[in-house]
Amino acid sequence: MVRLAFIALGALALAGCSTRDDAATGSDPTIAPILDREDAVDQHSFAKPLEARVHHVALDLDMDFDTKRVSGIATLDLDVAEDATEIVLDSRNLTINSITAPDGSALDYTVGDGSEELGQPITVTLGGNEQIVIDYVAAPDSDALQFLSPEQTSGKEHPFLFSQGQSILNRSWIPTQDSPGIRQTWEAKIRVPNPLTAVMSAPSAGDPVPDGPDHRIFSFEMDKSVPPYLIAIAVGDIEFRPLGLRTGVWAEPGMLDEAAAELADTERMITASEKLFGPYRWDRYDMIVLPPSFPFGGMENPVLTFLTPTFIAGDKSLTALIAHELAHSWSGNLATNATWADFWLNEGMTVYAEQRIVEAVYGEEAFDQAVSLSLDATDGAIAELEKRDQVLAVDLAGRHPDDGFTDIPYDKGAAFLRTLEAEVGREKFDAFIRQWFDDHAFEPVTSSMFFEAVAQQLFEGDEEKIAAFGLNEWIYEAGLPDNIARGNADAFAAVDAAVVDFDGGADPASLGWAEWNTAERLRFLGKIDTDLTDERLAALDEAFGLNATGNNEILFLWLKLAVENRYDPAVARLDDFLTSQGRRKFVRPLFTALAEDEEWGLPIARDIYPRARPLYHPVTYQELDEMGLGGEADVAQSTQG
């Protein structure tokens, strides 16, 4: 998942290390190895995988756009320890009609009270069965799913549905063990109304089959074990365009041409990635450009990356997003954090890999600038977050996993890896990273496992070298060690000089904006003094065309400046921006800034939010609802309208 558009060993590290007992953990150690380690215990799942775990899910579901409900059957294949009598699953607000054995006989089960954050546990008495069949209905307000009306799509003629599973949302439409360490193969049959097309994060299992005069059934099969948060679906009026031998894009027909043009470099990125990290193991790499309500820049669902349309700038200037999601094919999808406390193993590695892919495809200057922007984010996070949230192996006890989704796992994680590379040399580090992915392909991993691998393979077990580098400090302590590799200090030299000139009163038209690339423009807007008069803001807009820009990253920074300075001429553009897309990275900071200004901003927020909320996915609106930006009656009316 992207939140950037750009471009003797320590006792703590060895805690929980034990010898794997395959007899105790199930018959197939590739499904859930290392789960007997202390730091692999997932506190955000009710599952007890050492007793019984799901290793395959078969879905047979109906997508009802009239009632906005998903219903049907989930058949779960299990690995069960010899002395286990029950299995515990994760769910959230599911209506369970029945749970049976394969022969149709009823199995006893209970749905526990659970918690607001984690949902409800389903405990099933197995009676010796290693397969269970669950007949269920997901709630119409499922956290993972968003049903869109035709008016909320590009084509305006047909409804749309998409899912977002990370971190613990998929339990709201699939009853399984919703933990990243419990990898599962899966298959699905999906019934949808004509003329809609269903796609999923799995290869198609054949052509769609008619089901009566008004519906078709689409089939999919994923034969590689994946963490369950990566099971994803999209249904809508979409078409496919090939981009290369193993790449292509789905989009609504009216958006397909511009999406394909923006994504033209994808095949080159795969080639560059394989040279760096080893073979691409998922066969195809396709993408789908979703309606603008998708809450993230991208989501790395296997074989089908989900993308926001806000990355389309017309000049490929924001396609580092694709490098990021593609890199997840190794870091995150291939080797996956066993728990959300080690989210940096997914995202820090991916930001590092993204930067290396950008370097290979677009050159050293683009790499240096991407690294510099990432370091800006790292420094900002260290300055803003409390110490417990500055740690890579973050403590999430009693908290939602999303509380750990800050810039720290992304950018401090990437800085850690760049510093390791600088310490041992690129050639040695590249070999190490490839070996890491080979050793842990289709497996969950933990911070202590990475510590052990680095200590042994890069430092040959030399405790003095390990201590001198600060390996323990990088992973388990707050802040940034002094040995951080800062990269090229001159990456933005010309732009930084322009920042000084602008802050000193220079005319924006004299600064060279037209010659700058997108990274340089973002650097400028992110570095200038934010205390600006209306006259200075007007001069910026006139010189750079900020209010009219089609680059959403630039537009976001401009609107943030406008809100911070109560700049009325940008309010109409702000209204349009907040009511035309639902990307959380953009929406949340702007509404937060508006709400904090009770005299000027809060009335604007309360005017816009009830109109904007129907566009937003639950990931975006649930936090904003708590701000009281429109009143419950207004929000309820806007949702129904």
XYZ file of C-alpha atoms in Angstrom:
641
model
C 0.000 0.000 0.000
C 1.365 3.361 -0.930
C 1.051 6.598 0.975
C 3.722 8.387 -1.062
C 3.205 9.385 -4.661
C 6.983 9.560 -5.239
C 9.141 9.282 -6.128
C 25.715 -13.476 20.689
C 23.023 -11.554 19.067
C 20.846 -9.127 21.007
C 18.447 -10.903 23.318
C 15.590 -8.708 22.191
C 16.053 -9.668 18.584
C 16.165 -13.359 19.433
C 13.120 -13.288 21.697
C 10.638 -15.975 20.815
C 12.950 -17.921 18.554
C 12.173 -21.629 18.695
C 12.457 -24.708 16.566
C 9.477 -25.243 14.281
C 7.487 -28.394 15.010
C 5.682 -29.212 11.789
C 3.593 -31.883 13.520
C 2.225 -29.249 15.865
C 1.745 -26.506 13.309
C 0.125 -28.542 10.548
C 0.914 -30.781 7.653
C 2.169 -28.120 5.242
C 4.899 -25.900 6.712
C 4.795 -23.544 3.695
C 1.363 -22.279 4.703
C 2.217 -20.854 8.098
C 5.818 -21.347 9.140
C 7.393 -19.456 12.076
C 4.041 -18.842 13.776
C 5.373 -20.488 16.914
C 7.768 -17.562 17.430
C 6.724 -15.139 20.136
C 6.924 -12.103 17.856
C 4.767 -13.838 15.236
C 1.698 -13.958 17.509
C -0.916 -11.692 15.919
C -2.783 -9.707 18.568
C -5.169 -8.357 15.920
C -6.676 -11.751 15.131
C -8.742 -14.115 17.263
C -7.207 -17.093 15.434
C -5.196 -19.798 17.180
C -3.237 -21.080 14.177
C -1.058 -23.519 16.108
C -4.226 -25.436 16.956
C -6.131 -25.125 13.684
C -5.625 -22.853 10.718
C -7.202 -22.125 7.368
C -5.037 -22.972 4.379
C -7.579 -22.668 1.539
C -10.722 -20.593 1.016
C -13.362 -21.291 -1.650
C -15.947 -18.530 -2.115
C -19.275 -18.807 -3.935
C -20.821 -15.355 -3.630
C -23.603 -13.199 -5.011
C -22.978 -9.463 -5.416
C -26.366 -7.787 -4.876
C -26.169 -4.164 -5.978
C -29.782 -3.455 -4.995
C -29.334 -4.334 -1.322
C -25.575 -3.615 -1.307
C -24.939 -7.009 0.223
C -22.554 -9.858 -0.445
C -23.872 -13.306 0.422
C -23.090 -16.945 -0.209
C -20.809 -19.744 0.866
C -17.251 -19.860 2.155
C -15.708 -23.336 2.267
C -12.571 -23.461 4.403
C -9.938 -26.204 4.232
C -8.069 -26.584 7.501
C -4.860 -27.884 9.004
C -5.741 -29.223 12.450
C -3.391 -30.338 15.213
C -4.027 -33.852 16.536
C -5.490 -32.701 19.841
C -7.469 -29.713 18.505
C -11.278 -29.819 18.608
C -12.194 -26.348 17.342
C -11.096 -23.508 15.091
C -11.405 -19.778 15.740
C -12.130 -17.437 12.811
C -12.290 -13.668 12.453
C -15.434 -11.834 11.409
C -17.039 -8.422 11.588
C -20.805 -7.996 11.560
C -21.434 -11.090 9.439
C -24.806 -12.825 9.607
C -24.096 -16.557 9.890
C -26.924 -18.706 8.522
C -25.228 -22.051 9.131
C -21.880 -23.793 9.514
C -21.759 -27.393 8.359
C -19.431 -30.284 7.670
C -18.824 -31.319 4.046
C -21.660 -33.866 4.309
C -24.135 -31.130 5.293
C -24.366 -32.015 8.976
C -24.561 -29.008 11.283
C -21.547 -28.017 13.358
C -21.812 -26.225 16.671
C -20.473 -22.691 16.656
C -20.581 -19.496 18.690
C -20.104 -15.886 17.655
C -18.342 -14.047 20.476
C -18.786 -10.457 21.584
C -15.349 -9.440 20.327
C -14.519 -5.748 20.203
C -15.234 -2.656 18.146
C -11.747 -2.746 16.638
C -11.317 -6.469 15.978
C -14.847 -7.619 15.222
C -16.197 -10.926 16.508
C -14.580 -14.370 16.855
C -16.408 -17.365 15.409
C -15.528 -20.556 17.277
C -16.489 -23.743 15.420
C -16.493 -27.225 16.957
C -14.874 -29.374 14.280
C -15.993 -32.872 15.236
C -13.020 -34.343 13.403
C -13.646 -32.404 10.176
C -10.862 -30.650 8.268
C -13.275 -28.705 6.077
C -16.162 -26.455 7.090
C -18.862 -24.754 5.016
C -20.165 -21.329 6.114
C -23.402 -19.866 4.726
C -23.369 -16.148 5.507
C -24.315 -12.593 4.571
C -22.037 -9.557 4.891
C -23.505 -6.377 6.302
C -24.369 -3.617 3.800
C -21.947 -1.331 5.644
C -19.023 -3.754 5.386
C -15.793 -1.948 6.220
C -13.993 -3.488 3.249
C -16.574 -2.941 0.517
C -17.849 0.144 -1.241
C -20.848 0.034 -3.556
C -20.940 3.087 -5.826
C -23.949 4.462 -7.637
C -23.669 5.099 -11.392
C -23.314 8.820 -10.653
C -20.137 8.124 -8.669
C -18.370 6.499 -11.632
C -16.694 7.891 -14.707
C -19.254 6.469 -17.114
C -22.324 7.471 -15.041
C -24.338 4.516 -16.395
C -23.558 1.504 -14.204
C -22.838 0.882 -10.514
C -19.430 -0.191 -9.223
C -18.060 -2.231 -6.318
C -14.553 -2.554 -4.970
C -12.890 -3.847 -1.827
C -9.984 -2.705 0.329
C -8.774 -5.388 2.739
C -5.703 -4.016 4.489
C -5.253 -4.150 7.368
C -8.078 -6.102 9.050
C -11.070 -5.204 6.881
C -11.574 -8.404 4.893
C -13.131 -10.126 7.911
C -16.158 -7.914 7.199
C -16.957 -9.889 4.017
C -14.976 -13.148 4.279
C -15.143 -15.395 7.371
C -11.600 -16.678 7.668
C -8.526 -16.215 9.842
C -7.760 -12.637 8.922
C -4.106 -12.488 9.931
C -1.193 -11.667 7.587
C 0.820 -14.616 8.915
C -1.861 -17.195 8.065
C -1.339 -17.448 4.323
C -4.072 -19.103 2.281
C -4.677 -20.227 -1.269
C -8.139 -19.387 -2.530
C -10.690 -19.592 -5.307
C -13.959 -17.824 -6.010
C -17.140 -17.896 -8.048
C -18.718 -14.450 -8.212
C -22.261 -13.794 -9.483
C -22.795 -10.270 -10.844
C -25.535 -8.562 -12.870
C -25.095 -7.940 -16.587
C -23.333 -6.125 -18.147
C -20.842 -5.758 -15.289
C -17.466 -7.503 -15.215
C -15.833 -8.941 -12.095
C -12.067 -9.043 -11.553
C -10.147 -10.276 -8.518
C -6.622 -10.498 -7.178
C -6.288 -13.959 -8.721
C -6.046 -15.322 -12.254
C -9.283 -15.965 -14.106
C -10.369 -19.606 -14.068
C -12.192 -19.415 -17.386
C -14.727 -17.364 -19.296
C -17.776 -16.071 -17.428
C -20.805 -18.361 -17.453
C -24.377 -17.051 -17.943
C -26.634 -17.528 -14.917
C -30.139 -16.808 -16.094
C -30.977 -13.859 -18.336
C -29.574 -11.142 -16.077
C -26.401 -12.457 -14.437
C -23.010 -14.018 -15.124
C -20.665 -15.993 -12.901
C -16.935 -15.197 -12.969
C -14.403 -17.696 -11.609
C -10.920 -17.145 -10.171
C -8.180 -19.282 -8.666
C -5.089 -18.266 -6.684
C -2.811 -21.297 -6.300
C -0.144 -19.379 -4.366
C -0.651 -18.829 -0.648
C -1.279 -15.169 0.207
C -2.097 -13.227 3.357
C -5.883 -12.882 3.461
C -5.852 -9.079 3.348
C -4.792 -9.445 -0.292
C -8.048 -11.104 -1.409
C -9.679 -8.302 -3.403
C -12.540 -7.740 -5.824
C -13.787 -5.079 -8.212
C -17.009 -5.187 -10.234
C -18.065 -2.624 -12.780
C -18.303 -1.503 -16.377
C -14.613 -2.066 -17.130
C -12.494 -3.012 -20.113
C -8.973 -4.392 -20.492
C -6.009 -3.028 -22.460
C -2.741 -5.010 -22.752
C 0.446 -3.031 -22.084
C 3.059 -5.738 -22.666
C 3.546 -9.488 -22.705
C 2.540 -9.847 -19.051
C 1.041 -6.466 -18.171
C -2.259 -4.742 -18.773
C -4.794 -2.358 -17.297
C -8.518 -2.475 -16.522
C -10.510 0.740 -16.343
C -13.868 2.219 -17.173
C -14.046 2.705 -20.968
C -13.836 6.487 -20.814
C -10.649 6.337 -18.753
C -8.871 3.494 -20.502
C -6.837 5.486 -23.038
C -5.305 7.892 -20.528
C -4.707 5.099 -18.024
C -2.878 2.980 -20.600
C -0.752 5.932 -21.690
C 0.238 6.743 -18.106
C 1.183 3.117 -17.418
C 3.218 2.523 -20.571
C 6.487 2.000 -18.640
C 5.191 -0.863 -16.492
C 6.881 -3.650 -18.448
C 10.221 -1.827 -18.162
C 9.710 -1.613 -14.421
C 9.162 -5.364 -14.127
C 12.353 -6.050 -16.079
C 14.298 -3.687 -13.826
C 12.743 -5.239 -10.711
C 13.716 -8.769 -11.684
C 17.333 -7.716 -12.192
C 17.323 -6.312 -8.679
C 15.206 -8.712 -6.656
C 14.895 -11.962 -8.558
C 12.179 -13.503 -10.733
C 8.639 -12.155 -10.703
C 6.662 -15.128 -9.341
C 3.058 -14.092 -9.977
C 2.914 -14.690 -13.763
C 1.025 -11.522 -14.767
C 1.079 -7.977 -13.425
C -2.174 -6.265 -14.291
C -3.684 -3.122 -12.800
C -7.124 -1.608 -12.427
C -7.771 2.114 -12.228
C -10.713 2.464 -9.881
C -13.214 5.278 -9.416
C -11.859 8.250 -7.455
C -13.354 7.104 -4.136
C -10.596 4.500 -3.734
C -8.970 5.578 -0.439
C -5.299 4.940 -1.235
C -2.806 5.697 -3.965
C -2.551 2.005 -4.688
C -3.035 -1.411 -3.165
C -0.680 -4.217 -4.091
C -3.260 -6.966 -4.571
C -1.475 -9.866 -6.323
C -1.754 -10.007 -10.128
C -4.102 -6.980 -10.019
C -2.852 -3.792 -8.381
C -5.663 -1.404 -7.440
C -4.945 2.236 -8.348
C -6.449 5.633 -7.687
C -7.098 7.768 -10.790
C -5.447 10.674 -8.956
C -2.039 9.403 -10.106
C -2.905 10.226 -13.734
C -1.135 13.501 -14.480
C -0.754 13.117 -18.247
C 3.051 13.080 -18.162
C 3.953 9.929 -16.145
C 5.267 12.193 -13.392
C 3.510 10.240 -10.624
C 4.219 6.716 -11.824
C 6.657 6.023 -8.991
C 3.374 4.825 -7.506
C 3.536 1.896 -9.939
C 7.134 1.153 -8.981
C 6.005 1.040 -5.354
C 3.055 -1.313 -5.905
C 5.104 -3.508 -8.231
C 7.870 -3.784 -5.616
C 5.295 -5.223 -3.224
C 5.320 -8.321 -5.449
C 8.480 -9.147 -3.508
C 8.250 -7.194 -0.240
C 4.818 -7.710 1.254
C 3.224 -10.204 -1.091
C 6.091 -12.700 -1.351
C 7.610 -12.203 2.132
C 4.916 -10.760 4.389
C 4.973 -9.224 7.847
C 3.658 -11.915 10.199
C 1.937 -9.247 12.278
C 1.157 -5.577 11.756
C 3.776 -4.644 14.351
C 6.362 -5.401 11.655
C 4.620 -3.467 8.891
C 7.973 -1.889 8.025
C 9.077 -5.228 6.557
C 6.359 -4.711 3.937
C 6.595 -0.976 3.405
C 10.157 0.046 4.265
C 11.510 -2.602 1.920
C 9.038 -1.482 -0.718
C 9.998 2.198 -0.537
C 13.656 1.171 -0.802
C 12.843 -1.093 -3.764
C 10.692 1.607 -5.367
C 13.620 4.012 -5.279
C 15.925 1.441 -6.863
C 13.385 0.752 -9.618
C 13.019 4.491 -10.259
C 16.805 4.742 -10.511
C 16.985 1.861 -13.002
C 14.177 3.206 -15.211
C 14.466 6.992 -14.867
C 18.046 7.627 -13.794
C 20.223 8.733 -10.900
C 18.752 12.217 -10.566
C 15.248 10.817 -10.096
C 16.637 8.386 -7.505
C 18.437 11.119 -5.557
C 15.322 13.261 -5.480
C 13.083 10.361 -4.417
C 15.478 9.576 -1.566
C 15.559 13.213 -0.493
C 11.756 13.463 -0.393
C 11.629 10.248 1.607
C 14.129 11.654 4.091
C 11.979 14.766 4.434
C 9.076 12.498 5.371
C 11.287 10.622 7.845
C 12.431 13.788 9.555
C 8.877 15.091 9.687
C 7.591 11.892 11.260
C 10.356 11.864 13.879
C 9.502 15.450 14.774
C 5.750 14.883 15.033
C 5.259 11.389 16.464
C 5.671 10.305 20.046
C 8.624 8.050 20.699
C 6.683 4.776 20.826
C 5.583 5.361 17.211
C 9.105 6.145 15.951
C 10.121 2.476 16.284
C 10.222 0.167 13.270
C 9.089 -2.878 15.278
C 6.268 -0.849 16.785
C 4.279 -1.858 19.869
C 0.592 -2.008 18.867
C -0.737 -3.643 22.014
C -4.289 -2.474 22.603
C -4.323 -0.409 19.414
C -5.681 -0.767 15.907
C -3.043 -1.887 13.377
C -3.677 1.234 11.321
C -2.202 3.262 14.199
C 1.167 2.008 12.983
C 0.596 3.135 9.381
C 2.678 6.305 9.660
C 5.660 7.492 7.621
C 7.961 5.582 9.982
C 7.545 2.063 8.519
C 7.771 3.504 5.001
C 10.542 6.058 5.188
C 12.548 5.220 8.291
C 12.389 1.616 7.061
C 13.786 2.634 3.676
C 16.460 4.792 5.354
C 17.533 1.782 7.438
C 17.995 -0.332 4.322
C 19.866 2.404 2.455
C 22.148 2.747 5.483
C 22.791 -0.993 5.482
C 23.589 -0.777 1.773
C 26.028 2.077 2.392
C 27.669 0.081 5.200
C 28.305 -3.171 3.310
C 28.260 -2.009 -0.314
C 25.546 -2.274 -2.943
C 26.754 -5.533 -4.480
C 26.731 -7.387 -1.171
C 23.455 -5.835 -0.074
C 21.710 -6.657 -3.357
C 22.724 -10.289 -3.010
C 21.423 -10.279 0.560
C 18.012 -8.874 -0.399
C 17.590 -11.386 -3.219
C 18.493 -14.174 -0.814
C 15.971 -12.826 1.726
C 13.166 -13.069 -0.810
C 14.289 -16.513 -1.950
C 14.547 -17.804 1.610
C 11.136 -16.464 2.637
C 9.082 -16.729 -0.538
C 5.378 -17.152 0.326
C 6.180 -16.976 4.041
C 5.487 -14.620 6.945
C 8.509 -12.856 8.448
C 9.315 -10.899 11.609
C 11.748 -8.183 12.669
C 13.781 -10.628 14.705
C 14.153 -12.855 11.648
C 15.469 -9.885 9.665
C 17.818 -8.994 12.531
C 19.185 -12.535 12.529
C 19.636 -12.579 8.753
C 21.462 -9.234 8.702
C 23.655 -10.172 11.658
C 24.728 -13.470 10.155
C 24.835 -12.726 6.422
C 26.001 -9.101 6.350
C 28.034 -8.913 9.574
C 29.127 -12.581 9.793
C 27.908 -12.738 13.401
C 30.517 -10.208 14.543
C 28.949 -8.673 17.662
C 31.242 -5.651 17.623
C 30.263 -4.790 14.044
C 26.591 -5.361 14.838
C 26.771 -3.050 17.840
C 28.845 -0.432 16.014
C 26.306 -0.251 13.203
C 23.427 0.061 15.663
C 21.306 -2.772 14.288
C 19.279 -3.053 17.469
C 18.789 0.726 17.629
C 17.524 0.910 14.054
C 14.836 -1.727 14.540
C 13.830 -1.489 18.166
C 14.467 2.092 19.310
C 12.943 5.499 18.586
C 14.539 8.242 16.535
C 17.228 8.038 13.886
C 20.727 6.680 14.541
C 23.566 9.050 13.696
C 24.876 6.786 10.929
C 21.844 7.314 8.682
C 22.817 7.491 4.997
C 21.542 10.895 3.906
C 22.018 10.476 0.183
C 22.862 13.276 -2.207
C 22.641 16.565 -0.298
C 22.562 18.477 -3.592
C 19.586 16.615 -5.071
C 17.450 19.770 -4.864
C 20.152 22.420 -4.737
C 18.571 24.714 -7.329
C 15.097 24.349 -5.841
C 16.322 24.937 -2.301
C 17.994 28.124 -3.500
C 14.678 29.162 -5.038
C 12.969 28.524 -1.698
C 15.384 30.942 -0.028
C 14.752 33.509 -2.756
C 10.967 33.178 -2.494
C 10.997 33.443 1.290
C 13.078 36.561 0.846
C 10.413 38.171 -1.327
C 11.396 37.195 -4.869
C 8.766 37.224 -7.602
C 7.614 33.591 -8.112
C 7.716 34.094 -11.886
C 11.497 34.500 -11.674
C 12.211 31.187 -9.958
C 12.232 28.671 -12.839
C 9.092 26.619 -12.073
C 8.536 25.812 -15.752
C 11.880 23.974 -15.949
C 11.328 21.904 -12.800
C 10.094 18.331 -12.719
C 7.265 17.236 -10.423
C 9.606 16.181 -7.602
C 11.231 19.616 -7.655
C 7.862 21.356 -7.613
C 6.738 19.252 -4.664
C 9.971 20.032 -2.841
C 9.445 23.770 -3.377
C 5.846 23.809 -2.160
C 6.771 21.649 0.802
C 9.707 23.815 1.889
C 8.608 27.436 1.491
C 7.501 29.482 4.478
C 3.815 28.674 4.966
C 2.893 32.043 6.525
C 1.824 33.825 3.345
C -0.288 36.860 2.531
C -3.085 36.828 -0.014
C -0.816 38.779 -2.345
C 1.960 36.166 -2.158
C -0.504 33.328 -2.665
C -2.031 35.110 -5.644
C 1.438 35.601 -7.112
C 2.196 31.884 -6.669
C -1.037 30.912 -8.360
C -0.569 33.337 -11.239
C 3.034 32.248 -11.858
C 2.530 28.494 -11.489
C -1.144 27.920 -12.384
C -1.684 26.058 -9.133
C -5.451 26.353 -8.907
C -5.778 24.859 -12.390
C -3.120 22.144 -12.177
C -4.040 18.609 -13.160
C -1.318 17.128 -10.959
C -3.114 16.092 -7.775
C 0.032 15.929 -5.627
C 0.845 19.540 -6.481
C -2.784 20.574 -6.094
C -2.943 19.026 -2.620
C 0.069 21.001 -1.382
C -1.338 24.186 -2.904
C -4.724 23.719 -1.248
C -3.038 22.942 2.060
C -1.219 26.278 1.822
C -4.482 27.987 0.934
C -6.318 26.543 3.938
C -3.494 27.387 6.326
C -3.673 31.011 5.158
C -7.467 31.389 4.755
C -7.129 32.077 1.044
C -10.680 32.557 -0.225
C -9.899 32.418 -3.982
C -8.943 28.718 -3.603
C -12.112 27.630 -1.760
C -14.029 26.713 -4.917
C -11.132 24.541 -6.090
C -10.913 23.028 -2.609
C -14.614 22.171 -2.760
C -14.198 20.537 -6.153
C -11.149 18.569 -5.000
C -12.773 17.203 -1.860
C -15.994 16.243 -3.639
C -14.357 14.597 -6.661
C -11.930 12.114 -5.050
C -11.654 10.208 -1.778
C -7.946 9.490 -1.399
C -7.328 9.547 2.356
C -3.850 11.038 1.978
C -5.434 14.165 0.487
C -8.817 14.289 2.181
C -7.913 13.762 5.828
C -5.236 16.513 6.167
C -7.395 19.088 4.386
C -10.484 18.442 6.485
C -8.343 18.328 9.628
C -6.804 21.706 8.826
C -10.239 23.172 8.082
C -11.729 21.815 11.298
C -8.914 23.267 13.406
C -9.780 26.773 12.191
C -13.137 27.247 13.926
C -13.814 30.725 12.569
C -12.923 30.353 8.864
C -12.281 26.695 8.087
C -14.862 24.802 10.118
C -17.873 26.387 8.355
C -16.310 25.466 5.003
C -15.735 21.893 6.162
C -19.308 21.595 7.408
C -20.576 22.802 4.048
C -18.426 20.421 1.986
C -18.360 17.233 4.068
C -22.023 16.142 3.858
C -21.775 16.439 0.079
C -18.404 14.708 -0.119
C -19.001 11.817 2.296
C -21.086 9.590 -0.046
C -18.052 9.386 -2.325
C -15.702 8.200 0.411
C -14.799 4.630 1.351
C -15.264 3.698 5.054
C -11.470 3.835 5.458
C -11.706 7.542 4.692
C -14.952 8.651 6.288
C -14.911 6.763 9.595
C -12.216 8.972 11.083
C -13.678 12.133 9.591
C -17.107 11.373 11.047
C -15.606 11.748 14.512
C -14.807 15.403 13.756
C -18.511 16.303 13.578
C -18.166 18.004 10.224
C -21.794 18.022 9.205
C -23.987 16.627 11.942
C -25.369 13.109 11.947
C -28.621 14.142 10.293
C -26.829 15.845 7.405
C -24.482 12.913 6.898
C -27.322 10.386 6.998
C -29.311 12.437 4.477
C -26.315 12.806 2.161
C -25.666 9.072 2.324
C -29.224 8.279 1.305
C -29.337 10.874 -1.421
